Short mmCIF file of C-alpha atoms and ligand atoms in Angstrom, two decimals:
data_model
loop_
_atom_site.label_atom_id
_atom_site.label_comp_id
_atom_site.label_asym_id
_atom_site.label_seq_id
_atom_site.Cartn_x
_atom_site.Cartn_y
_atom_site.Cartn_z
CA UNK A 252 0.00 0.00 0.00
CA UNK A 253 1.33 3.64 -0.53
CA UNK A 254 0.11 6.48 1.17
CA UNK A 255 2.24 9.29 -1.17
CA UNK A 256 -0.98 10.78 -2.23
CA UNK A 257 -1.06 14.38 -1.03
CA UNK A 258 1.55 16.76 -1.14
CA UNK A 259 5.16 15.57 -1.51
CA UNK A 260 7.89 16.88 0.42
CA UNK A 261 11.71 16.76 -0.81
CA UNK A 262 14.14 17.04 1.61
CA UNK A 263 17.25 16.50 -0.30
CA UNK A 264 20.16 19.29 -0.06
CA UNK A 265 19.35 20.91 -2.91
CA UNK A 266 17.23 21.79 -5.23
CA UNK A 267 15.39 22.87 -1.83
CA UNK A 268 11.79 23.60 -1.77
CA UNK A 269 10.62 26.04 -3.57
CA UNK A 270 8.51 28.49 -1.59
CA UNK A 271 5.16 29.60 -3.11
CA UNK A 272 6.08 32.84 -2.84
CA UNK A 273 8.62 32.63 -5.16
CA UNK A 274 6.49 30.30 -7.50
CA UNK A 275 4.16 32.78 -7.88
CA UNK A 276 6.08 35.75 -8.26
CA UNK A 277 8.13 33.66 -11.17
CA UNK A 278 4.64 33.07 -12.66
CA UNK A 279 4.14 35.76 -15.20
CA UNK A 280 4.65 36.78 -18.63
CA UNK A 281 8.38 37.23 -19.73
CA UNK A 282 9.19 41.43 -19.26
CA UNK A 283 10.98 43.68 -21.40
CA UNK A 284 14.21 43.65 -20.27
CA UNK A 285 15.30 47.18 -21.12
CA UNK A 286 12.05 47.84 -18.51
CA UNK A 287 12.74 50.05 -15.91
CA UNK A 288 11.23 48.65 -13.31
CA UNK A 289 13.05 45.37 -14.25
CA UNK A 290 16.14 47.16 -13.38
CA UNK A 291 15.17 49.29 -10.66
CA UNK A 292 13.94 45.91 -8.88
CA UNK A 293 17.44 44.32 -9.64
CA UNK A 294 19.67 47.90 -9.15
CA UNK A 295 17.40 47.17 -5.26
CA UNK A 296 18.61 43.77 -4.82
CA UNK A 297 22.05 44.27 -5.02
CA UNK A 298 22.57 45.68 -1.47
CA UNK A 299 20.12 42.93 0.11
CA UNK A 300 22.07 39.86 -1.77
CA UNK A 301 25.45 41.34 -0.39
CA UNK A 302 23.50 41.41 3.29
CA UNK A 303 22.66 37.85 3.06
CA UNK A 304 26.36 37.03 2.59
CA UNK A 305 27.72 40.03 5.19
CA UNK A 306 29.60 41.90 2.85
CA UNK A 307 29.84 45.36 1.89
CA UNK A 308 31.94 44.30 -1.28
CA UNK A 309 30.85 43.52 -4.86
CA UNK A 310 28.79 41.05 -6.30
CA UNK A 311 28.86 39.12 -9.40
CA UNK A 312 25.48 37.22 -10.94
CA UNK A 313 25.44 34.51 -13.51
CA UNK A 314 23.56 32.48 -14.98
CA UNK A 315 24.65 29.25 -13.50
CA UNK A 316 24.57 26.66 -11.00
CA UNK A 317 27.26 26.04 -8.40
CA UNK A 318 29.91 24.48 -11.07
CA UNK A 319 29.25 27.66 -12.83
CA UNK A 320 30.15 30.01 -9.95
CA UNK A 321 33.40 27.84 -9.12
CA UNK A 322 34.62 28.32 -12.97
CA UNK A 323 33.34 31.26 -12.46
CA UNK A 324 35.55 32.83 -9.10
CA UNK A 325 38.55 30.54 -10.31
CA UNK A 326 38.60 32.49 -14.13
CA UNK A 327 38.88 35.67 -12.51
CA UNK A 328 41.57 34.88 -9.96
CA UNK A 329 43.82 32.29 -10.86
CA UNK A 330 45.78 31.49 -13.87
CA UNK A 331 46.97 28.28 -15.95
CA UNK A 332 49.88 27.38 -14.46
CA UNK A 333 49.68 29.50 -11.08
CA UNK A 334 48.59 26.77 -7.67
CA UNK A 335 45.69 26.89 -5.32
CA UNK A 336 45.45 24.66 -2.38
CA UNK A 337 42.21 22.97 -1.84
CA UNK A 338 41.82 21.14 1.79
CA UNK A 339 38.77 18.91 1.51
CA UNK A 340 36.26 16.86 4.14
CA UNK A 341 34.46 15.65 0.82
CA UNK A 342 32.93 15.45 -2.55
CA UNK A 343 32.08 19.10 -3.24
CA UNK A 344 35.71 20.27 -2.37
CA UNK A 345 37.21 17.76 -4.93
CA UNK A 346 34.35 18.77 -7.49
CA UNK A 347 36.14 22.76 -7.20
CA UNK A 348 39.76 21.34 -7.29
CA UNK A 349 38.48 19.06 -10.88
CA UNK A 350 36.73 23.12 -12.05
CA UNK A 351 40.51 24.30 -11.28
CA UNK A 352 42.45 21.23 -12.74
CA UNK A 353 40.31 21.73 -16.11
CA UNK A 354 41.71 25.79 -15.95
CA UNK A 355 44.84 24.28 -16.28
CA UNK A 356 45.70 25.23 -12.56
CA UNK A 357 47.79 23.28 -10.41
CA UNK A 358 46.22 21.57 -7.49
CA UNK A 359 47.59 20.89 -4.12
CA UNK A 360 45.05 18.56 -2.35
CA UNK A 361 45.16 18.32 1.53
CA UNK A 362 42.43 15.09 1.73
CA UNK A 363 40.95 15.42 5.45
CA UNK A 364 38.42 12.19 4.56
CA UNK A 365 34.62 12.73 5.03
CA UNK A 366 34.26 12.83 8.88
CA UNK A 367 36.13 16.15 10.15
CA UNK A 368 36.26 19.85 8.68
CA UNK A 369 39.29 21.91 7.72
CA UNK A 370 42.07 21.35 10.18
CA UNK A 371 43.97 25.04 9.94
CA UNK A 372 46.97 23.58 11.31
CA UNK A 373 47.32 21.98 7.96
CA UNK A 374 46.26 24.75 5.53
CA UNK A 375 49.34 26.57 8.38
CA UNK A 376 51.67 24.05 7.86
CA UNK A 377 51.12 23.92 3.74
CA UNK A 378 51.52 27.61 3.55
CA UNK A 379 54.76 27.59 5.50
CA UNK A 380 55.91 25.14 3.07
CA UNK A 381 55.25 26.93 0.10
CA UNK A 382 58.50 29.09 0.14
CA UNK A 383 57.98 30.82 -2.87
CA UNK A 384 54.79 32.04 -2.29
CA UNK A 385 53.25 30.15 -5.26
CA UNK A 386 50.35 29.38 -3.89
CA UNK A 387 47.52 31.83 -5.70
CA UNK A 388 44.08 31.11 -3.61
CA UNK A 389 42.76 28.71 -0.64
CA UNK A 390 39.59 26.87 -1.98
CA UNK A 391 37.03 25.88 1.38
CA UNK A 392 34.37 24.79 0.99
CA UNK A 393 32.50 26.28 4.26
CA UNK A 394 29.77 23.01 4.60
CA UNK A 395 30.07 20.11 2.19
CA UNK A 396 27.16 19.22 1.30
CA UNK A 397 28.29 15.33 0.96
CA UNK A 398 29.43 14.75 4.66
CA UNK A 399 27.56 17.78 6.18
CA UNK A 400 30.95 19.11 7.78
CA UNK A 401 30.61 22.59 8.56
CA UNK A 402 34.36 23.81 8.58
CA UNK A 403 35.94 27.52 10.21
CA UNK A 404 36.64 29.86 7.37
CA UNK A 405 37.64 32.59 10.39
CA UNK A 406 39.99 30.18 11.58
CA UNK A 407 42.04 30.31 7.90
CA UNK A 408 41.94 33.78 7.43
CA UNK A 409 43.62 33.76 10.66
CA UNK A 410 46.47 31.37 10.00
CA UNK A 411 46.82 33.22 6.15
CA UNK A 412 47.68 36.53 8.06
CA UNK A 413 49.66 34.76 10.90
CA UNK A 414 51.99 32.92 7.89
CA UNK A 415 51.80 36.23 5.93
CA UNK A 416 50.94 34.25 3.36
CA UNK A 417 48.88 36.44 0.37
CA UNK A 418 47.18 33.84 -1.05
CA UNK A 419 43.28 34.45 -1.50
CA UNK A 420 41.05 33.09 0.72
CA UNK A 421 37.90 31.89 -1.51
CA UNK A 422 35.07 30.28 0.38
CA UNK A 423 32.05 28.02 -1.27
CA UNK A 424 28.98 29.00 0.71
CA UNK A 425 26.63 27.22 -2.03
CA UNK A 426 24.84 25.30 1.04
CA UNK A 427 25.41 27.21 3.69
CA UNK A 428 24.19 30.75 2.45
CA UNK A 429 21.12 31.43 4.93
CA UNK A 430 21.34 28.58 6.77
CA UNK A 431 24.38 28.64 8.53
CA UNK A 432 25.96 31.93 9.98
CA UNK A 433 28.24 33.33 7.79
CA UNK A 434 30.28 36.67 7.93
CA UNK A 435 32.30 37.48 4.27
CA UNK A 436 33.76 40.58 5.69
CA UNK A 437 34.35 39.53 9.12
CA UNK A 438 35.68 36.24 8.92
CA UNK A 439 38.25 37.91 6.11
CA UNK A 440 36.79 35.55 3.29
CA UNK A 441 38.11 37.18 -0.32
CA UNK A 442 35.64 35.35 -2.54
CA UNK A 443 32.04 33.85 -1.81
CA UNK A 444 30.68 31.35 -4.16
CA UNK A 445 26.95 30.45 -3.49
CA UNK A 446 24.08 29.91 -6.01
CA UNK A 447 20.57 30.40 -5.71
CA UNK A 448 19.01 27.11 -5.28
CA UNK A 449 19.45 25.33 -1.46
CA UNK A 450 19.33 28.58 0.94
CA UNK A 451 17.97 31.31 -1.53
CA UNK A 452 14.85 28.83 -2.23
CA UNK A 453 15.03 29.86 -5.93
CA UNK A 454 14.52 26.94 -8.60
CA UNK A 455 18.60 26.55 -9.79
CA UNK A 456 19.77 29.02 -12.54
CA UNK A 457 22.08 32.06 -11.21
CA UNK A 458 25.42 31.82 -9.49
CA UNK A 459 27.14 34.39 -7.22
CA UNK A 460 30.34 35.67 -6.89
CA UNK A 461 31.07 38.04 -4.01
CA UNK A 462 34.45 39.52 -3.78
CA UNK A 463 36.28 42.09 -2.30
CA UNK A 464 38.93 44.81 -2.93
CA UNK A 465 41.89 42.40 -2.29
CA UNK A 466 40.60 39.86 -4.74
CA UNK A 467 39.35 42.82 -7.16
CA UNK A 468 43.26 43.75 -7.00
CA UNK A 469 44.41 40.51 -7.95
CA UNK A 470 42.28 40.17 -10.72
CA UNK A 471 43.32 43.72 -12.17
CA UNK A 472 46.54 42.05 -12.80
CA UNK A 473 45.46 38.63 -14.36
CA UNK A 474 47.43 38.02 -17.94
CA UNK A 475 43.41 37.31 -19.29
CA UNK A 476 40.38 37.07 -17.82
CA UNK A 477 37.15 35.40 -20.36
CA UNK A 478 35.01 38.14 -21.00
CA UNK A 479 32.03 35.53 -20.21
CA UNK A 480 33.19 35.48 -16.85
CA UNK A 481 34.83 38.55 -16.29
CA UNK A 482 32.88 39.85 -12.72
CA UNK A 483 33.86 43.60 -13.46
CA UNK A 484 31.44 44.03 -15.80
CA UNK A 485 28.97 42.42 -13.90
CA UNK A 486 29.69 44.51 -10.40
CA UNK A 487 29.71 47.42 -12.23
CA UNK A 488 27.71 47.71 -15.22
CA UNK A 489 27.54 50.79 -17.70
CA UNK A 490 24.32 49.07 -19.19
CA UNK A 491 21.46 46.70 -17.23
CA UNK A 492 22.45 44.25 -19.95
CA UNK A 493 26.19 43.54 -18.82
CA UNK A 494 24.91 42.67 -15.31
CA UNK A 495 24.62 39.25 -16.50
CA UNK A 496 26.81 39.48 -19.47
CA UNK A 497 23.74 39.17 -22.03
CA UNK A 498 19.59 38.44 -21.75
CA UNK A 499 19.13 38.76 -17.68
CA UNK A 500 17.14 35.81 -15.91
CA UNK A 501 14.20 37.08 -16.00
CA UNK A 502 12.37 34.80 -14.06
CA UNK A 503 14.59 33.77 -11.69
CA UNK A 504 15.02 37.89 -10.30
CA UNK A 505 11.28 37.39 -9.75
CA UNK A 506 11.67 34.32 -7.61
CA UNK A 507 14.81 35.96 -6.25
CA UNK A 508 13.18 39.21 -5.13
CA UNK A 509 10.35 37.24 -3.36
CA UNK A 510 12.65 34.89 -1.90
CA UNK A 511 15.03 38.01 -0.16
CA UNK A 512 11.51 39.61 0.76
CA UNK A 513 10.82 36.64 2.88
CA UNK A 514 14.54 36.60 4.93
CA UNK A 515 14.11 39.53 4.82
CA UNK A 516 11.02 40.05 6.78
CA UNK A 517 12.20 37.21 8.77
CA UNK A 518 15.32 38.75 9.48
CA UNK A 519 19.07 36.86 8.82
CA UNK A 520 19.76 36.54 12.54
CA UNK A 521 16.11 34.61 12.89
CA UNK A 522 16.69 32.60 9.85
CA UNK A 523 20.02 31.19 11.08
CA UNK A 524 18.48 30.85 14.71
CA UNK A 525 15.58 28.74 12.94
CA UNK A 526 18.69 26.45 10.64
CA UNK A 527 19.95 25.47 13.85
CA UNK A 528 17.13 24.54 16.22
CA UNK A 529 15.58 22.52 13.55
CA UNK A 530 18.98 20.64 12.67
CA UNK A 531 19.07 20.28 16.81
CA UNK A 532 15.87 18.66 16.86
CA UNK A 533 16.69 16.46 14.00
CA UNK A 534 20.27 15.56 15.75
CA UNK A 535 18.66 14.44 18.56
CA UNK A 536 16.04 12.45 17.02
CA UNK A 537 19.00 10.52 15.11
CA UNK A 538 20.73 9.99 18.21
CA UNK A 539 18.32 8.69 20.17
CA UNK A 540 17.65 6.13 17.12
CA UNK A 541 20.95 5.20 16.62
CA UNK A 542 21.17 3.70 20.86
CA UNK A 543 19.56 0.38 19.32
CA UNK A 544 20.74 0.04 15.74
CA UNK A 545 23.50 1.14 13.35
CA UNK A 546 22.18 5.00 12.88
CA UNK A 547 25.04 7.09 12.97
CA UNK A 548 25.39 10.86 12.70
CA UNK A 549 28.22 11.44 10.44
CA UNK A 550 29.64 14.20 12.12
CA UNK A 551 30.21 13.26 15.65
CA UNK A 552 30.94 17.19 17.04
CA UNK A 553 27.54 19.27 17.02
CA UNK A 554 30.18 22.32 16.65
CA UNK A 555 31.25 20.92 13.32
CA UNK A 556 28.16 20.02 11.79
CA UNK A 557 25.84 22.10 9.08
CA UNK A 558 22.40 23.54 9.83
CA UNK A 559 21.64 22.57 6.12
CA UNK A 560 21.97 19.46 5.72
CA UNK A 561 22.73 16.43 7.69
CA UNK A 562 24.46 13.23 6.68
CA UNK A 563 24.03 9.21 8.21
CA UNK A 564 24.12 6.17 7.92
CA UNK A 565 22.41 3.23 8.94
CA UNK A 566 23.99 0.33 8.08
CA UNK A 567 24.87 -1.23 4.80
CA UNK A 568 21.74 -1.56 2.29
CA UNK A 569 19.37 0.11 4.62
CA UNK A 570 20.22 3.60 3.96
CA UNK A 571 18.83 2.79 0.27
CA UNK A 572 16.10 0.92 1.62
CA UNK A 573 14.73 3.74 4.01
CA UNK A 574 15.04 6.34 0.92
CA UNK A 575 13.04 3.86 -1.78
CA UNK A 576 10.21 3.42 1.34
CA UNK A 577 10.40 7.27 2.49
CA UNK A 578 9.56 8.35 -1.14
CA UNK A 579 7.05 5.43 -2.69
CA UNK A 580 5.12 4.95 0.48
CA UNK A 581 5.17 8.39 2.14
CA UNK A 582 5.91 10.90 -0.60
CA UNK A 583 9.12 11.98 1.34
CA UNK A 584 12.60 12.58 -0.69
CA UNK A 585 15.28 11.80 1.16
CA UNK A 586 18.89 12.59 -0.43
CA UNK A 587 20.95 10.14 -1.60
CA UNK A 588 24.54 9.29 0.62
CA UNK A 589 27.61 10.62 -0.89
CA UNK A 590 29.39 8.83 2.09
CA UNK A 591 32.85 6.91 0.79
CA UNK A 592 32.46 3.23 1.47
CA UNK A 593 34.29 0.80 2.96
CA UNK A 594 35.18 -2.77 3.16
CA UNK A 595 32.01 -3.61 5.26
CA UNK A 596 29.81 -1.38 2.60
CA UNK A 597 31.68 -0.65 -0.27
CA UNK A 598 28.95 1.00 -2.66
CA UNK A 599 27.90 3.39 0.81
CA UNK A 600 24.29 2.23 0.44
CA UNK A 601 24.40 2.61 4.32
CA UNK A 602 23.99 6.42 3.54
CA UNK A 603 22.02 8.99 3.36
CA UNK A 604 21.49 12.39 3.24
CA UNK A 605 18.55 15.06 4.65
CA UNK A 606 18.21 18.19 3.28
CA UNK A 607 16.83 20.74 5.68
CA UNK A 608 17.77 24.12 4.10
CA UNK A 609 16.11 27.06 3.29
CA UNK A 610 11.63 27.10 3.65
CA UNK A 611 11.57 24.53 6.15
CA UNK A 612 9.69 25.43 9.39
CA UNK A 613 9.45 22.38 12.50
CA UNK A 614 6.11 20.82 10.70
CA UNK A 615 8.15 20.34 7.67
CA UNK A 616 11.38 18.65 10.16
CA UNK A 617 8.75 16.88 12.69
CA UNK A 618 7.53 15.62 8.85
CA UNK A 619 10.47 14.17 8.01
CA UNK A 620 11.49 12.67 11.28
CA UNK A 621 8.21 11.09 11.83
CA UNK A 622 8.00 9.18 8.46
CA UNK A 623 11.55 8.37 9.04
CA UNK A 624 11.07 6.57 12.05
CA UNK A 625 7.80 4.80 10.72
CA UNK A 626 9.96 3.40 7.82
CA UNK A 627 12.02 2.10 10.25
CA UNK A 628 9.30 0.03 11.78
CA UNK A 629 7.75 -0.89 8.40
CA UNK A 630 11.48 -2.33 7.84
CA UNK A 631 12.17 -3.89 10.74
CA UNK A 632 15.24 -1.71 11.12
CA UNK A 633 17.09 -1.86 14.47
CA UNK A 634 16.94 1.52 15.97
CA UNK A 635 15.71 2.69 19.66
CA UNK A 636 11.78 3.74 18.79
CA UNK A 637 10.67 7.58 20.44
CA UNK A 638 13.19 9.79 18.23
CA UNK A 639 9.86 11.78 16.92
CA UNK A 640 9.50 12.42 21.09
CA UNK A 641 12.65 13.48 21.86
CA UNK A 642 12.99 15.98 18.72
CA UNK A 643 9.25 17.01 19.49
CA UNK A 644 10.79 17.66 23.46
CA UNK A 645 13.84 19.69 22.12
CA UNK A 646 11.57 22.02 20.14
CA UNK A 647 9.08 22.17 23.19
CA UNK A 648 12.15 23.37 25.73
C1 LIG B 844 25.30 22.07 -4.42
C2 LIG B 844 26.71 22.45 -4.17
C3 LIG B 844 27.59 22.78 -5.20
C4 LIG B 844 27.27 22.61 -6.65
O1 LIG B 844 26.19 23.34 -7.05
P1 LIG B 844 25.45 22.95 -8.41
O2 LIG B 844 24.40 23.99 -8.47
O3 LIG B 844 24.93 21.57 -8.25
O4 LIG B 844 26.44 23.06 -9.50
C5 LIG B 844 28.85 23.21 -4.87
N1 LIG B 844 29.25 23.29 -3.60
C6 LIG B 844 28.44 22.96 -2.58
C7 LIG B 844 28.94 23.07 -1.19
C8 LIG B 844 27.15 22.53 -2.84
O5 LIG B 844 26.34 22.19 -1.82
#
């Protein structure tokens, strides 16, 4: 029997849901785009889109996903030839060291597995290494979005200014923008790569590219920059049609415009506050599961783990198994596990992954968690029973 009838929820980490808010603002005929309230409406969203990431710098838009805005930061910063160092806790900081390797940069990889952020004693000890000052830019990504490790992007600027090392300091906040606290200016980041589809609640389709006067400076003095992704241009343009280097995306400023309304209204603070009691709730739900039973956080520190998205596993096969029953008997997506296997489950289909980013309010979590836990009973798999209590008893407090 399936019971999926009725609205479906996805909860993987991105695409996120899609307010209706933004749905319906996105549902209209296409505009002229020499309009001027087109542009007025974007020339307004500028300054809100740089709040969201806390930076009074510049911003870049494309039209692009994530991969986009990571080709995007790398073409105006770094050239063939010239190094970044990439420290990585998983799949999504490998996927921007491939985007550099294909630029014809030179990668230096510092693997940290999938279980523990950005150790800064490392990125420290790989900068005082690098005598000639070769290294061009430090790629983090701030949570990835495969292991759900949140990592310290303060913590690098600080080490990059203890070394005296002038490397750039380029962060990918692609899952983390409003949901976890982030602070461009403050924590020293150069470069901020997000896109609009997991926090911004926009359907996927523009990349950003914050970045500031130091990074600016270093890109005044690349040998060539592709005039596709040149960001000058784009931060500062003589025209409305060079803010996103040709026909703007229309639709998606709609959806983008309602979407900044909402945190807006909300307010960034609350909308961080709301990220993490949710992902506390869920946390504890998990770990009161996993006291009978294989469920495992993957993250074992609370301190180290995103407010965005949250990644387990539950033994081998049965991570699979709870995602097939989730969706065809209760019309709940959960994400598939990007966890790396091992000799007990060498495919990972232990894993699994649950998105919680973005319009997600605790009906939406207590959702989740409760048809979780049923499709643990409907499959017999070993966990304690009562998580739905406990997270309903965090939320309560
Ligand atoms: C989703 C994601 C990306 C890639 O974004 P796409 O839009 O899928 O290209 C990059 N980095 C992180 C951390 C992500 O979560």
């Amino acid at each position: 029997m399936t019971l999926a009838s009725g609205r479906s929820h996805i909860a993987i980490p991105g695409p996120s849901i899609i307010p209706d808010a933004v749905l319906q603002a996105m549902h209209r005929p296409a505009p002229d785009i020499y309009d001027t309230e087109l542009l007025a409406m974007v020339d307004g969203m500028i300054p809100e889109l740089k709040a969201v990431a806390q930076t009074a710098h510049e911003v870049a838009i494309y039209i692009c996903n994530g991969h986009g805005a990571w080709e995007a930061s790398l073409s105006n910063t770094v050239a063939p030839g010239e190094v970044v160092l990439v420290p990585t806790c998983g799949r999504f900081g490998h996927g921007w060291a491939e985007m550099a390797e294909g630029l014809g940069i030179e990668v230096q990889i510092l693997e940290h597995g999938r279980q523990t952020p950005i150790d800064a004693e490392r990125v420290r000890a790989a900068l005082l290494a690098d005598k000639g000052q070769r290294i061009k830019a430090v790629l983090a990504v701030h949570v990835d979005t495969s292991s759900s490790v949140r990592s310290d992007i303060a913590a690098l600027r600080r080490v990059l200014d203890e070394v005296g090392h002038p490397a750039l300091l380029m962060a990918d906040c692609v899952a983390s923008l409003a949901c976890d606290v982030y602070r461009m200016d403050a924590w020293g980041a150069d470069v901020t790569v997000s896109a609009c589809q997991k926090g911004l609640m926009v359907p996927p389709g523009m990349g950003f590219v914050f970045f500031n006067p130091r990074a600016a400076e270093v890109q005044a003095r690349m040998p060539r920059v592709s005039r596709y992704w040149d960001w000058r241009p784009r931060a500062h343009p003589e025209m409305f049609y060079q803010y996103f280097g040709g026909t703007a995306p229309t639709h998606h400023l709609y959806g983008l415009r309602a979407a900044l309304d909402m945190i807006g209204s909300e307010g960034l603070e609350a909308v961080w506050a709301r990220h993490a009691r949710l992902a506390g709730a869920l946390w504890a739900a998990v770990e009161h599961w996993g006291e009978e039973g294989a469920m495992r956080l993957n993250i074992a520190d609370p301190a180290q783990r995103s407010h965005a998205v949250t990644a387990l596993s539950l033994g081998k096969g049965n991570g699979d198994r709870l995602r097939a029953w989730c969706r065809d008997v209760a019309g709940v997506t959960l994400g598939i596990g990007l966890g790396a296997g091992d000799d007990e489950d060498p495919t990972a289909s232990g894993y699994f992954r649950i998105g919680h980013m973005g319009h997600i309010n605790a009906h939406m979590m207590l959702g989740v968690l409760a048809v979780i836990e049923t499709g643990l009973k409907a499959l017999d798999i070993p966990h304690r029973p009562g998580g739905v209590t406990v997270a309903a008893q965090r939320l309560a407090d």
